[in-house]
Short mmCIF file of C-alpha atoms in Angstrom, two decimals:
data_model
loop_
_atom_site.label_atom_id
_atom_site.label_comp_id
_atom_site.label_asym_id
_atom_site.label_seq_id
_atom_site.Cartn_x
_atom_site.Cartn_y
_atom_site.Cartn_z
CA MET A 1 65.06 29.73 -38.87
CA THR A 2 63.77 27.25 -41.47
CA PHE A 3 62.76 24.92 -38.64
CA MET A 4 60.68 27.67 -37.03
CA GLY A 5 59.03 28.39 -40.39
CA VAL A 6 57.97 24.78 -40.81
CA ASP A 7 56.66 24.80 -37.24
CA THR A 8 54.43 27.84 -37.83
CA ARG A 9 53.05 26.39 -41.07
CA CYS A 10 52.20 23.11 -39.30
CA LEU A 11 50.52 24.97 -36.50
CA GLY A 12 48.52 27.05 -39.00
CA LEU A 13 47.47 23.94 -40.93
CA PHE A 14 46.49 22.21 -37.71
CA LEU A 15 44.37 25.16 -36.59
CA LEU A 16 42.69 25.36 -40.02
CA CYS A 17 41.86 21.64 -39.94
CA THR A 18 40.36 21.97 -36.44
CA ILE A 19 38.15 24.89 -37.46
CA ILE A 20 36.93 23.17 -40.64
CA GLY A 21 36.43 19.87 -38.80
CA HIS A 22 34.41 21.62 -36.12
CA SER A 23 32.06 23.24 -38.60
CA LEU A 24 31.52 19.91 -40.42
CA GLU A 25 30.53 18.18 -37.13
CA ILE A 26 26.86 17.13 -37.12
CA LYS A 27 24.83 18.90 -34.47
CA VAL A 28 21.23 18.71 -33.46
CA ASN A 29 19.25 21.21 -31.43
CA PRO A 30 17.57 20.42 -28.14
CA PRO A 31 13.75 20.25 -28.07
CA GLN A 32 11.86 23.53 -27.86
CA ASP A 33 9.37 24.83 -25.30
CA PHE A 34 10.07 22.13 -22.75
CA GLU A 35 7.62 22.58 -19.86
CA ILE A 36 5.95 20.73 -16.99
CA VAL A 37 2.18 21.14 -16.98
CA ASP A 38 -0.06 20.42 -13.98
CA PRO A 39 -3.58 19.51 -15.17
CA GLY A 40 -4.82 19.64 -11.57
CA LEU A 41 -4.90 15.89 -11.00
CA LEU A 42 -3.15 15.99 -7.60
CA GLY A 43 0.22 14.75 -8.83
CA TYR A 44 -0.23 13.40 -12.38
CA LEU A 45 1.95 15.76 -14.45
CA TYR A 46 2.53 16.24 -18.17
CA LEU A 47 6.12 16.83 -19.30
CA GLN A 48 5.84 18.14 -22.85
CA TRP A 49 8.02 19.71 -25.53
CA LYS A 50 8.12 20.60 -29.21
CA PRO A 51 10.49 19.15 -31.82
CA PRO A 52 13.73 21.07 -32.40
CA VAL A 53 14.53 23.00 -35.55
CA VAL A 54 16.59 20.58 -37.64
CA MET A 55 18.68 20.88 -40.77
CA GLU A 56 16.94 20.09 -44.07
CA ILE A 57 18.79 16.77 -44.52
CA PHE A 58 17.52 15.46 -41.18
CA LYS A 59 13.87 16.43 -41.68
CA GLU A 60 12.88 12.85 -42.61
CA CYS A 61 14.66 11.33 -39.64
CA THR A 62 12.81 9.98 -36.63
CA LEU A 63 14.02 11.86 -33.61
CA GLU A 64 14.17 10.36 -30.17
CA TYR A 65 14.19 12.30 -26.92
CA GLU A 66 16.06 11.41 -23.74
CA LEU A 67 14.17 12.75 -20.74
CA LYS A 68 15.48 12.73 -17.18
CA TYR A 69 13.30 13.73 -14.24
CA ARG A 70 13.30 13.60 -10.45
CA ASN A 71 11.88 15.20 -7.34
CA VAL A 72 14.03 18.14 -6.24
CA GLY A 73 16.42 16.95 -3.55
CA SER A 74 16.54 13.36 -4.80
CA ASP A 75 19.92 11.91 -5.84
CA ASN A 76 18.72 9.71 -8.66
CA TRP A 77 17.39 10.78 -12.02
CA LYS A 78 14.84 8.56 -13.73
CA THR A 79 15.51 8.23 -17.46
CA ILE A 80 13.22 7.46 -20.37
CA ILE A 81 13.68 7.54 -24.13
CA THR A 82 10.65 8.31 -26.26
CA ARG A 83 9.57 9.37 -29.73
CA ASN A 84 6.48 11.10 -28.39
CA LEU A 85 6.31 14.79 -27.54
CA ILE A 86 4.75 14.25 -24.13
CA TYR A 87 5.39 12.08 -21.10
CA LYS A 88 2.83 11.64 -18.32
CA ASP A 89 3.60 10.25 -14.88
CA GLY A 90 2.70 10.53 -11.21
CA PHE A 91 4.82 12.70 -8.92
CA ASP A 92 5.03 13.59 -5.26
CA LEU A 93 3.90 17.20 -5.22
CA ASN A 94 5.13 17.77 -1.67
CA LYS A 95 8.47 18.49 -3.34
CA GLY A 96 9.37 20.26 -6.55
CA VAL A 97 9.89 18.40 -9.80
CA GLU A 98 12.78 19.02 -12.18
CA GLY A 99 13.36 17.68 -15.67
CA LYS A 100 15.91 17.90 -18.47
CA ILE A 101 15.67 16.73 -22.06
CA ARG A 102 17.85 16.36 -25.14
CA THR A 103 17.40 15.18 -28.72
CA HIS A 104 18.95 12.00 -30.10
CA LEU A 105 19.72 11.67 -33.80
CA SER A 106 20.12 8.00 -34.69
CA GLU A 107 23.13 6.39 -36.41
CA GLN A 108 21.11 5.67 -39.54
CA CYS A 109 20.53 9.39 -40.06
CA THR A 110 24.08 10.57 -39.42
CA ASN A 111 25.89 7.74 -41.28
CA GLY A 112 28.13 7.45 -38.29
CA SER A 113 27.58 7.54 -34.58
CA GLU A 114 24.53 8.73 -32.72
CA VAL A 115 24.40 12.50 -32.17
CA LYS A 116 22.95 14.06 -29.03
CA SER A 117 21.96 17.65 -28.43
CA SER A 118 22.67 19.68 -25.32
CA TRP A 119 20.24 19.56 -22.39
CA THR A 120 17.35 21.92 -21.87
CA GLU A 121 15.96 22.09 -18.34
CA THR A 122 12.84 23.09 -16.50
CA SER A 123 11.30 22.67 -13.08
CA TYR A 124 7.92 22.86 -11.37
CA TRP A 125 6.80 23.72 -7.85
CA ILE A 126 3.15 23.65 -6.92
CA SER A 127 2.16 27.16 -5.90
CA ASP A 128 1.09 26.64 -2.36
CA ALA A 129 0.54 29.03 0.43
CA GLY A 130 0.82 28.26 4.09
CA SER A 131 3.66 27.24 6.33
CA LEU A 132 4.86 23.72 6.93
CA GLU A 133 3.39 23.60 10.44
CA THR A 134 -0.14 23.98 9.12
CA ARG A 135 0.13 20.82 6.99
CA ILE A 136 -1.42 17.57 8.28
CA GLN A 137 0.91 14.99 9.82
CA ASP A 138 1.16 11.20 9.95
CA MET A 139 -1.10 10.45 7.01
CA LYS A 140 -1.98 6.73 7.01
CA CYS A 141 -4.07 4.92 4.40
CA VAL A 142 -5.24 1.30 4.59
CA TYR A 143 -7.38 -0.50 1.99
CA TYR A 144 -9.42 -2.80 4.23
CA ASN A 145 -10.16 -6.15 2.61
CA TRP A 146 -9.69 -4.61 -0.85
CA GLN A 147 -13.05 -2.88 -0.26
CA TYR A 148 -12.79 0.22 1.97
CA LEU A 149 -10.05 2.80 1.84
CA VAL A 150 -9.61 4.55 5.18
CA CYS A 151 -7.15 7.41 5.40
CA SER A 152 -6.48 9.17 8.67
CA TRP A 153 -4.24 12.04 9.71
CA LYS A 154 -3.27 14.26 12.60
CA PRO A 155 -3.74 18.04 12.44
CA GLY A 156 -0.74 20.28 11.73
CA GLU A 157 1.66 21.16 14.53
CA VAL A 158 0.66 24.80 14.74
CA ILE A 159 -2.87 25.61 13.64
CA HIS A 160 -5.72 27.79 14.74
CA SER A 161 -8.80 26.30 16.35
CA ASP A 162 -11.01 27.10 13.35
CA THR A 163 -8.87 25.03 10.93
CA ASN A 164 -10.66 22.21 9.17
CA TYR A 165 -9.21 19.87 6.56
CA THR A 166 -10.70 18.52 3.33
CA MET A 167 -9.54 15.52 1.29
CA PHE A 168 -9.56 15.09 -2.48
CA PHE A 169 -8.62 12.03 -4.50
CA TRP A 170 -8.07 11.11 -8.16
CA TYR A 171 -7.10 8.08 -10.24
CA GLU A 172 -7.20 7.39 -13.96
CA GLY A 173 -10.80 6.82 -14.95
CA LEU A 174 -12.21 9.74 -12.98
CA HIS A 175 -12.85 12.89 -15.02
CA GLN A 176 -11.66 15.11 -12.20
CA PRO A 177 -10.61 14.93 -8.54
CA LEU A 178 -13.45 14.14 -6.14
CA GLN A 179 -13.93 15.25 -2.57
CA CYS A 180 -14.40 12.81 0.28
CA THR A 181 -18.07 12.44 1.24
CA ASN A 182 -17.64 10.35 4.39
CA TYR A 183 -15.29 12.04 6.83
CA LEU A 184 -14.11 10.61 10.14
CA GLN A 185 -14.32 13.33 12.73
CA ASP A 186 -12.94 14.24 16.11
CA ASN A 187 -14.61 17.19 17.87
CA GLU A 188 -16.28 18.14 14.59
CA LYS A 189 -12.92 18.40 12.82
CA ASN A 190 -12.11 16.09 9.90
CA VAL A 191 -9.38 13.61 10.86
CA GLY A 192 -9.92 10.96 8.24
CA CYS A 193 -11.94 9.72 5.30
CA LYS A 194 -13.61 6.44 4.35
CA LEU A 195 -14.00 5.65 0.66
CA SER A 196 -15.79 2.67 -0.84
CA ASN A 197 -16.98 1.50 -4.28
CA LEU A 198 -13.73 2.59 -5.89
CA GLU A 199 -14.32 0.97 -9.28
CA SER A 200 -11.22 -0.01 -11.29
CA SER A 201 -8.97 1.91 -8.93
CA ASP A 202 -6.31 -0.74 -8.28
CA TYR A 203 -3.06 -1.33 -10.21
CA LYS A 204 -2.71 2.35 -11.01
CA ASP A 205 -1.50 5.44 -9.14
CA PHE A 206 -3.99 6.74 -6.58
CA PHE A 207 -3.51 10.42 -5.77
CA ILE A 208 -4.65 12.13 -2.57
CA CYS A 209 -4.51 15.77 -1.50
CA VAL A 210 -5.48 17.03 1.94
CA ASN A 211 -5.82 20.77 2.14
CA GLY A 212 -7.50 22.92 4.70
CA SER A 213 -9.10 26.24 5.39
CA SER A 214 -8.87 28.73 8.21
CA LYS A 215 -9.91 32.38 8.51
CA MET A 216 -6.64 33.26 10.20
CA GLU A 217 -4.02 31.82 7.84
CA PRO A 218 -3.56 29.75 4.68
CA ILE A 219 -3.11 25.99 5.15
CA GLN A 220 -0.43 24.09 3.26
CA SER A 221 -1.62 21.07 1.25
CA SER A 222 -0.27 17.57 1.70
CA TYR A 223 -0.01 15.06 -1.16
CA ASN A 224 0.14 11.27 -1.28
CA VAL A 225 0.52 8.75 -4.11
CA PHE A 226 0.25 4.98 -3.79
CA GLN A 227 -1.36 1.97 -5.46
CA LEU A 228 -4.31 0.44 -3.65
CA GLN A 229 -3.33 -3.22 -4.04
CA ASN A 230 -0.14 -2.50 -2.04
CA ILE A 231 -1.90 -1.22 1.09
CA VAL A 232 -4.49 -3.95 1.62
CA LYS A 233 -5.24 -5.28 5.09
CA PRO A 234 -7.38 -8.42 4.64
CA LEU A 235 -9.85 -9.91 7.11
CA PRO A 236 -8.51 -12.77 9.24
CA PRO A 237 -9.17 -16.37 8.14
CA GLU A 238 -12.28 -18.10 9.50
CA PHE A 239 -13.56 -21.58 10.43
CA LEU A 240 -10.34 -22.94 11.84
CA HIS A 241 -10.12 -26.68 12.32
CA VAL A 242 -7.53 -29.03 13.82
CA THR A 243 -7.51 -32.77 13.16
CA LEU A 244 -5.14 -35.57 14.01
CA GLU A 245 -4.03 -37.44 10.90
CA ASN A 246 -2.17 -40.11 12.84
CA SER A 247 -0.52 -40.22 16.25
CA MET A 248 2.17 -37.69 15.37
CA GLU A 249 0.77 -35.56 12.54
CA ILE A 250 -1.74 -32.77 12.84
CA ARG A 251 -3.61 -31.05 10.05
CA MET A 252 -4.79 -27.48 10.47
CA LYS A 253 -7.35 -26.01 8.08
CA TRP A 254 -9.00 -22.64 7.69
CA SER A 255 -11.22 -20.99 5.15
CA THR A 256 -10.41 -17.96 3.02
CA PRO A 257 -11.76 -14.74 4.47
CA GLY A 258 -14.88 -13.46 2.70
CA GLY A 259 -14.67 -10.58 0.22
CA PRO A 260 -13.31 -9.72 -3.22
CA ILE A 261 -9.73 -10.91 -2.69
CA PRO A 262 -9.21 -14.12 -4.73
CA SER A 263 -8.16 -17.08 -2.55
CA ARG A 264 -4.95 -17.64 -4.56
CA CYS A 265 -3.85 -14.07 -3.71
CA TYR A 266 -3.34 -14.89 -0.03
CA THR A 267 -0.36 -15.94 2.02
CA TYR A 268 -0.75 -17.07 5.64
CA GLU A 269 1.28 -17.08 8.81
CA VAL A 270 0.46 -19.78 11.35
CA VAL A 271 1.43 -19.87 15.02
CA VAL A 272 1.14 -23.29 16.66
CA ARG A 273 1.17 -23.73 20.40
CA GLU A 274 1.80 -27.17 21.82
CA ASP A 275 1.53 -26.97 25.63
CA ASP A 276 4.06 -24.22 26.44
CA ILE A 277 6.00 -24.11 23.20
CA SER A 278 5.02 -21.94 20.20
CA TRP A 279 6.43 -21.88 16.74
CA GLU A 280 5.63 -20.04 13.48
CA SER A 281 5.16 -21.27 9.97
CA ALA A 282 4.08 -19.81 6.63
CA THR A 283 2.05 -21.12 3.70
CA ASP A 284 0.10 -19.98 0.63
CA LYS A 285 -2.48 -22.75 1.00
CA ASN A 286 -5.56 -23.10 3.18
CA ASP A 287 -4.16 -25.91 5.26
CA MET A 288 -0.98 -27.12 6.84
CA LYS A 289 0.38 -30.43 8.11
CA LEU A 290 2.78 -30.47 11.03
CA LYS A 291 4.44 -33.07 13.20
CA LYS A 292 3.66 -32.94 16.88
CA ARG A 293 6.65 -32.24 19.07
CA THR A 294 5.79 -34.82 21.71
CA ASN A 295 3.47 -37.78 21.77
CA ASP A 296 1.75 -36.92 25.02
CA SER A 297 1.05 -33.21 24.66
CA GLU A 298 -2.07 -32.11 26.48
CA GLU A 299 -3.04 -29.10 24.44
CA LEU A 300 -2.50 -28.19 20.80
CA CYS A 301 -3.76 -24.85 19.49
CA PHE A 302 -3.12 -22.61 16.52
CA PHE A 303 -4.09 -19.26 15.07
CA VAL A 304 -3.48 -17.77 11.67
CA ARG A 305 -3.36 -14.42 9.88
CA SER A 306 -3.48 -13.48 6.20
CA LYS A 307 -1.83 -11.04 3.81
CA VAL A 308 -1.88 -10.43 0.05
CA ASN A 309 0.99 -12.45 -1.48
CA ILE A 310 3.72 -11.20 -3.85
CA TYR A 311 1.91 -12.62 -6.87
CA CYS A 312 -0.93 -10.12 -6.51
CA ALA A 313 0.74 -7.10 -4.85
CA ASP A 314 4.15 -5.72 -3.88
CA ASP A 315 3.27 -5.08 -0.27
CA GLY A 316 0.45 -5.06 2.24
CA PHE A 317 -0.56 -5.29 5.88
CA TRP A 318 -1.08 -8.48 7.87
CA SER A 319 -4.66 -9.07 8.97
CA GLU A 320 -5.56 -9.34 12.65
CA TRP A 321 -4.90 -12.80 14.14
CA SER A 322 -7.79 -15.23 13.91
CA GLU A 323 -9.44 -16.77 16.97
CA GLU A 324 -7.39 -19.54 18.53
CA GLU A 325 -8.51 -23.04 17.68
CA CYS A 326 -7.51 -26.02 19.78
CA TRP A 327 -7.55 -29.76 19.19
CA GLU A 328 -10.36 -31.36 21.12
CA GLY A 329 -9.63 -35.06 21.53
CA TYR A 330 -10.81 -37.61 19.01
CA THR A 331 -13.32 -36.18 16.62
CA ALA A 332 -14.44 -37.73 13.35
CA PRO A 333 -12.61 -35.98 10.53
CA ASP A 334 -14.77 -33.95 8.15
CA SER A 335 -13.26 -35.63 5.12
CA LYS A 336 -15.15 -38.89 5.83
CA ILE A 337 -18.51 -37.20 5.30
CA ILE A 338 -17.45 -36.08 1.82
CA PHE A 339 -16.65 -39.68 0.87
CA LEU A 340 -19.92 -41.00 2.33
CA LEU A 341 -22.04 -38.80 0.08
CA PRO A 342 -21.46 -40.53 -3.29
CA ILE A 343 -21.81 -43.93 -1.57
CA CYS A 344 -25.24 -42.86 -0.28
CA PHE A 345 -26.22 -41.77 -3.79
CA PHE A 346 -25.15 -45.17 -5.09
CA PHE A 347 -27.24 -47.09 -2.56
CA VAL A 348 -30.30 -44.93 -3.27
CA PHE A 349 -29.73 -45.69 -6.95
CA LEU A 350 -29.69 -49.45 -6.23
CA LEU A 351 -32.81 -49.18 -4.10
CA LEU A 352 -34.77 -47.45 -6.85
CA LEU A 353 -33.55 -50.04 -9.35
CA LEU A 354 -34.95 -52.74 -7.10
CA CYS A 355 -38.26 -50.85 -6.91
CA LEU A 356 -38.34 -50.78 -10.71
CA ILE A 357 -37.82 -54.53 -10.94
CA VAL A 358 -40.53 -55.16 -8.34
CA GLU A 359 -42.89 -52.87 -10.29
CA LYS A 360 -42.32 -54.89 -13.45
CA GLU A 361 -43.54 -58.16 -11.83
CA GLU A 362 -46.92 -56.73 -10.73
CA PRO A 363 -48.72 -56.14 -14.06
CA GLU A 364 -48.85 -60.00 -14.98
CA PRO A 365 -51.87 -60.74 -12.81
CA THR A 366 -53.91 -58.05 -14.70
CA LEU A 367 -53.05 -59.66 -18.07
CA ASN A 368 -54.46 -63.08 -16.96
CA PHE A 369 -57.68 -61.42 -15.87
CA HIS A 370 -58.35 -60.01 -19.38
CA MET A 371 -57.76 -63.40 -20.99
CA ASP A 372 -60.36 -65.05 -18.71
CA LEU A 373 -62.97 -62.47 -19.65
CA ASN A 374 -62.45 -63.18 -23.37
CA LYS A 375 -62.90 -66.95 -22.82
CA GLN A 376 -66.16 -66.35 -21.03
CA VAL A 377 -67.58 -64.22 -23.86
CA TYR A 378 -66.66 -66.83 -26.42
CA SER A 379 -68.56 -69.66 -24.63
CA TYR A 380 -71.73 -67.52 -24.19
CA GLU A 381 -72.07 -66.87 -27.94
CA GLU A 382 -71.85 -70.61 -28.67
CA THR A 383 -74.83 -71.46 -26.54
CA LEU A 384 -76.98 -68.75 -28.23
CA CYS A 385 -76.63 -70.37 -31.72
CA MET B 1 -42.45 -46.07 -14.58
CA GLU B 2 -41.10 -43.04 -16.50
CA ARG B 3 -40.92 -41.01 -13.31
CA THR B 4 -38.79 -43.69 -11.66
CA LEU B 5 -36.52 -43.77 -14.70
CA ILE B 6 -36.04 -39.99 -14.60
CA CYS B 7 -35.31 -40.17 -10.86
CA LEU B 8 -32.69 -42.85 -11.54
CA ILE B 9 -31.00 -40.76 -14.22
CA VAL B 10 -30.91 -37.69 -11.97
CA ILE B 11 -29.40 -39.63 -9.07
CA PHE B 12 -26.89 -41.31 -11.34
CA LEU B 13 -25.81 -37.93 -12.74
CA GLY B 14 -25.53 -36.63 -9.19
CA THR B 15 -23.14 -39.43 -8.31
CA VAL B 16 -21.06 -38.91 -11.41
CA ALA B 17 -20.97 -35.11 -11.06
CA HIS B 18 -19.89 -35.36 -7.44
CA LYS B 19 -17.14 -37.80 -8.20
CA THR B 20 -15.81 -35.68 -11.10
CA SER B 21 -12.45 -34.21 -10.11
CA PRO B 22 -12.00 -30.40 -10.17
CA GLN B 23 -10.67 -28.75 -13.40
CA GLY B 24 -7.11 -29.54 -14.41
CA PRO B 25 -4.17 -27.37 -13.19
CA ASP B 26 -4.50 -23.67 -14.04
CA ARG B 27 -1.61 -23.43 -16.50
CA LEU B 28 -1.89 -19.68 -17.01
CA LEU B 29 -1.72 -19.00 -13.28
CA ILE B 30 1.25 -21.32 -12.82
CA ARG B 31 3.09 -19.60 -15.68
CA LEU B 32 2.35 -16.07 -14.46
CA ARG B 33 3.56 -16.93 -10.94
CA HIS B 34 6.70 -18.50 -12.40
CA LEU B 35 7.29 -15.33 -14.45
CA ILE B 36 7.14 -13.18 -11.31
CA ASP B 37 9.71 -15.49 -9.71
CA SER B 38 11.95 -15.07 -12.78
CA VAL B 39 11.61 -11.29 -12.70
CA GLU B 40 12.49 -11.20 -8.98
CA GLN B 41 15.58 -13.25 -9.76
CA LEU B 42 16.60 -10.97 -12.62
CA LYS B 43 16.33 -7.96 -10.32
CA ILE B 44 19.13 -9.48 -8.23
CA TYR B 45 21.38 -9.52 -11.32
CA VAL B 46 20.33 -6.09 -12.62
CA ASN B 47 23.90 -4.76 -12.46
CA ASP B 48 25.01 -7.50 -14.85
CA LEU B 49 22.42 -6.58 -17.47
CA ASP B 50 23.13 -4.59 -20.63
CA PRO B 51 22.27 -0.97 -19.65
CA GLU B 52 20.50 -0.19 -22.93
CA LEU B 53 17.04 1.30 -22.36
CA LEU B 54 14.09 -0.95 -23.28
CA PRO B 55 10.42 -0.24 -24.18
CA ALA B 56 8.48 -0.77 -20.95
CA PRO B 57 4.68 -0.41 -21.08
CA GLN B 58 3.02 1.52 -18.28
CA ASP B 59 -0.55 2.69 -17.60
CA VAL B 60 -1.72 -0.27 -19.63
CA LYS B 61 -5.36 0.11 -20.68
CA GLU B 62 -8.04 -2.48 -19.90
CA HIS B 63 -7.85 -5.56 -22.11
CA CYS B 64 -4.44 -4.59 -23.48
CA GLU B 65 -2.49 -6.50 -20.84
CA ARG B 66 -1.57 -9.40 -23.13
CA SER B 67 -0.46 -7.05 -25.87
CA ALA B 68 1.65 -5.09 -23.36
CA PHE B 69 3.18 -8.34 -22.10
CA ALA B 70 4.09 -9.26 -25.68
CA CYS B 71 5.94 -5.91 -25.91
CA PHE B 72 7.92 -6.80 -22.77
CA GLN B 73 8.81 -10.14 -24.38
CA LYS B 74 10.02 -8.51 -27.60
CA ALA B 75 12.42 -6.19 -25.75
CA LYS B 76 16.11 -7.04 -26.10
CA LEU B 77 16.83 -7.76 -22.45
CA LYS B 78 20.26 -9.35 -22.23
CA SER B 79 23.32 -9.62 -20.06
CA ALA B 80 26.14 -7.10 -20.45
CA ASN B 81 29.12 -8.10 -22.61
CA THR B 82 31.50 -7.92 -19.72
CA GLY B 83 28.92 -9.26 -17.29
CA ASN B 84 29.16 -12.19 -14.94
CA ASN B 85 26.34 -14.67 -14.42
CA LYS B 86 25.69 -14.75 -18.18
CA THR B 87 24.24 -18.26 -18.15
CA ILE B 88 21.79 -17.60 -15.34
CA ILE B 89 20.62 -14.35 -16.91
CA ASN B 90 20.16 -15.88 -20.37
CA ASP B 91 18.21 -18.73 -18.83
CA LEU B 92 15.90 -16.35 -16.94
CA VAL B 93 15.39 -14.15 -20.03
CA SER B 94 14.43 -17.20 -22.11
CA GLN B 95 11.83 -18.03 -19.42
CA LEU B 96 10.28 -14.60 -20.00
CA LYS B 97 10.03 -15.18 -23.74
CA ARG B 98 7.98 -18.39 -23.57
CA ARG B 99 4.48 -18.09 -25.00
CA LEU B 100 1.68 -17.61 -22.48
CA PRO B 101 -1.09 -20.23 -22.31
CA THR B 102 -4.36 -18.80 -23.61
CA THR B 103 -7.77 -18.99 -22.00
CA LYS B 104 -11.25 -18.73 -23.54
CA VAL B 105 -11.51 -15.11 -22.37
CA THR B 106 -8.20 -14.02 -23.90
CA ARG B 107 -8.95 -15.73 -27.21
CA ARG B 108 -12.17 -13.72 -27.48
CA GLN B 109 -10.46 -10.44 -26.52
CA LYS B 110 -7.57 -10.78 -28.92
CA LYS B 111 -9.61 -9.95 -31.99
CA SER B 112 -11.68 -6.98 -30.84
CA ILE B 113 -9.34 -4.56 -29.05
CA LYS B 114 -6.92 -2.06 -30.64
CA CYS B 115 -3.91 -1.71 -28.36
CA PRO B 116 -0.90 0.66 -28.61
CA SER B 117 2.06 -0.62 -30.63
CA CYS B 118 5.26 -1.50 -28.78
CA ASP B 119 7.07 1.49 -30.37
CA SER B 120 4.74 3.95 -28.69
CA TYR B 121 5.84 2.95 -25.17
CA GLU B 122 8.74 4.82 -23.59
CA LYS B 123 12.09 3.09 -23.15
CA LYS B 124 13.32 2.70 -19.59
CA THR B 125 16.33 1.39 -17.71
CA PRO B 126 16.48 -2.40 -17.13
CA GLN B 127 15.63 -1.80 -13.45
CA GLU B 128 12.46 0.15 -14.30
CA PHE B 129 11.67 -2.35 -17.06
CA LEU B 130 11.68 -5.25 -14.59
CA GLU B 131 9.59 -3.33 -12.01
CA ARG B 132 6.94 -2.48 -14.58
CA LEU B 133 6.91 -6.04 -15.90
CA LYS B 134 6.31 -7.32 -12.37
CA TRP B 135 3.43 -4.85 -11.85
CA LEU B 136 1.83 -5.94 -15.13
CA LEU B 137 2.13 -9.62 -14.14
CA GLN B 138 0.55 -8.93 -10.72
CA LYS B 139 -2.33 -7.14 -12.44
CA MET B 140 -2.79 -10.04 -14.87
CA ILE B 141 -2.80 -12.61 -12.06
CA HIS B 142 -5.39 -10.66 -10.08
CA GLN B 143 -7.56 -10.23 -13.18
CA HIS B 144 -7.32 -13.91 -14.03
CA LEU B 145 -8.36 -14.92 -10.50
CA SER B 146 -11.22 -12.40 -10.15
#
């Protein structure tokens, strides 16, 4: 009986300790009014919240917020930690967006370990009418030579004949989304758009929305986000040249394509054809040296294409192949002309120096003439006296 | 006589100017390219990095690229305690922390622009951190070459 008494007392004490311990545990509330706001920028969303109500002793503490977000249906959450009350980022509006946030109270504030609040969640779907079949298909965008953005699409699977599509775009720097002013058309229906003079539009998210209108039914919008430097298709290289360095080595040269892409942003792919055999090679420079396969090959040709390299962009499209350039027997290499130029300057310099020296000798006869005149005057005066 | 002398000077300068070699190696470009190579290497070892979130600038404003890069350098990127490949990672991280060569343009810019402090940028996972660092470096290279 005594044993059972001790047992009950221990249990009671244990329960009391748990209850007290629980109430002494430091807690922090999750942020308030967590919401996702769409400012109408075609995919650039604001995730914002207000600070939580905190106990008096924590009012001076700096709170941090752990925010997780993802497109609905995606497996992976993206995580950020911030002290701000807003987070702005670009999203794919073709799908919904969901987010969850909690407060972090740092170790310095709690005199112990970091304390985290519970999660508060929210989600956002763009309110869009229209069925999936009315949306455009196969949207493709290419930034030609870092100068002209051309986007093209195919009409939706099931649409009425009066449906026409319109394209809007936005990037940071523009006050509001703009509509395309130069449509590509097929049977008077918009099937693409060409944009140029996109000032300061690279290295940032570029948002596109293609919506449509029809008298018979609403058309569902389609959204795209990308960065322009990653979808560049350059022009092919120009002025190809093949020269023979010695009996077995060939040098191939080409010039950088014209346009705004800096020459050090390119990478090249070269295909060399020696009689019937072809092989590929890559380089970041404007020339390449290769060994001939055989000594008595009859024909040696090459062509090259360009792309933006990984030091200027993450991705891109290869340009079209250049014209083929073949080796045409023994031709004087260009490099000799460049060396001849300063030698010519030097000889012209010597020639003019010689002219100067020759010029210096001439004046002496004129000096003698003056002296003779003076002598004559002197003798005339003598006879007069 | 004077005309001939002037002609001589002009031709002589022409010879000298033509023979002058092009500017020395572009140190800033070489370093930025090397940094991208280091970041690509670190991405391979991302699972061996300490998972602590790090301040990673994004949407960097014009002329604040150097300041944003300095924030990337200050971040405590390091290998995990239990991680393998510690030596390689530490070596690559120390490459990131080397001071960037300056150019005339950047020296002028440094004094006039007010850029966000490193604290104001959100902290991200090491994977995101490295991606954003690479994007910043690509932007800086393109700007430097344009």
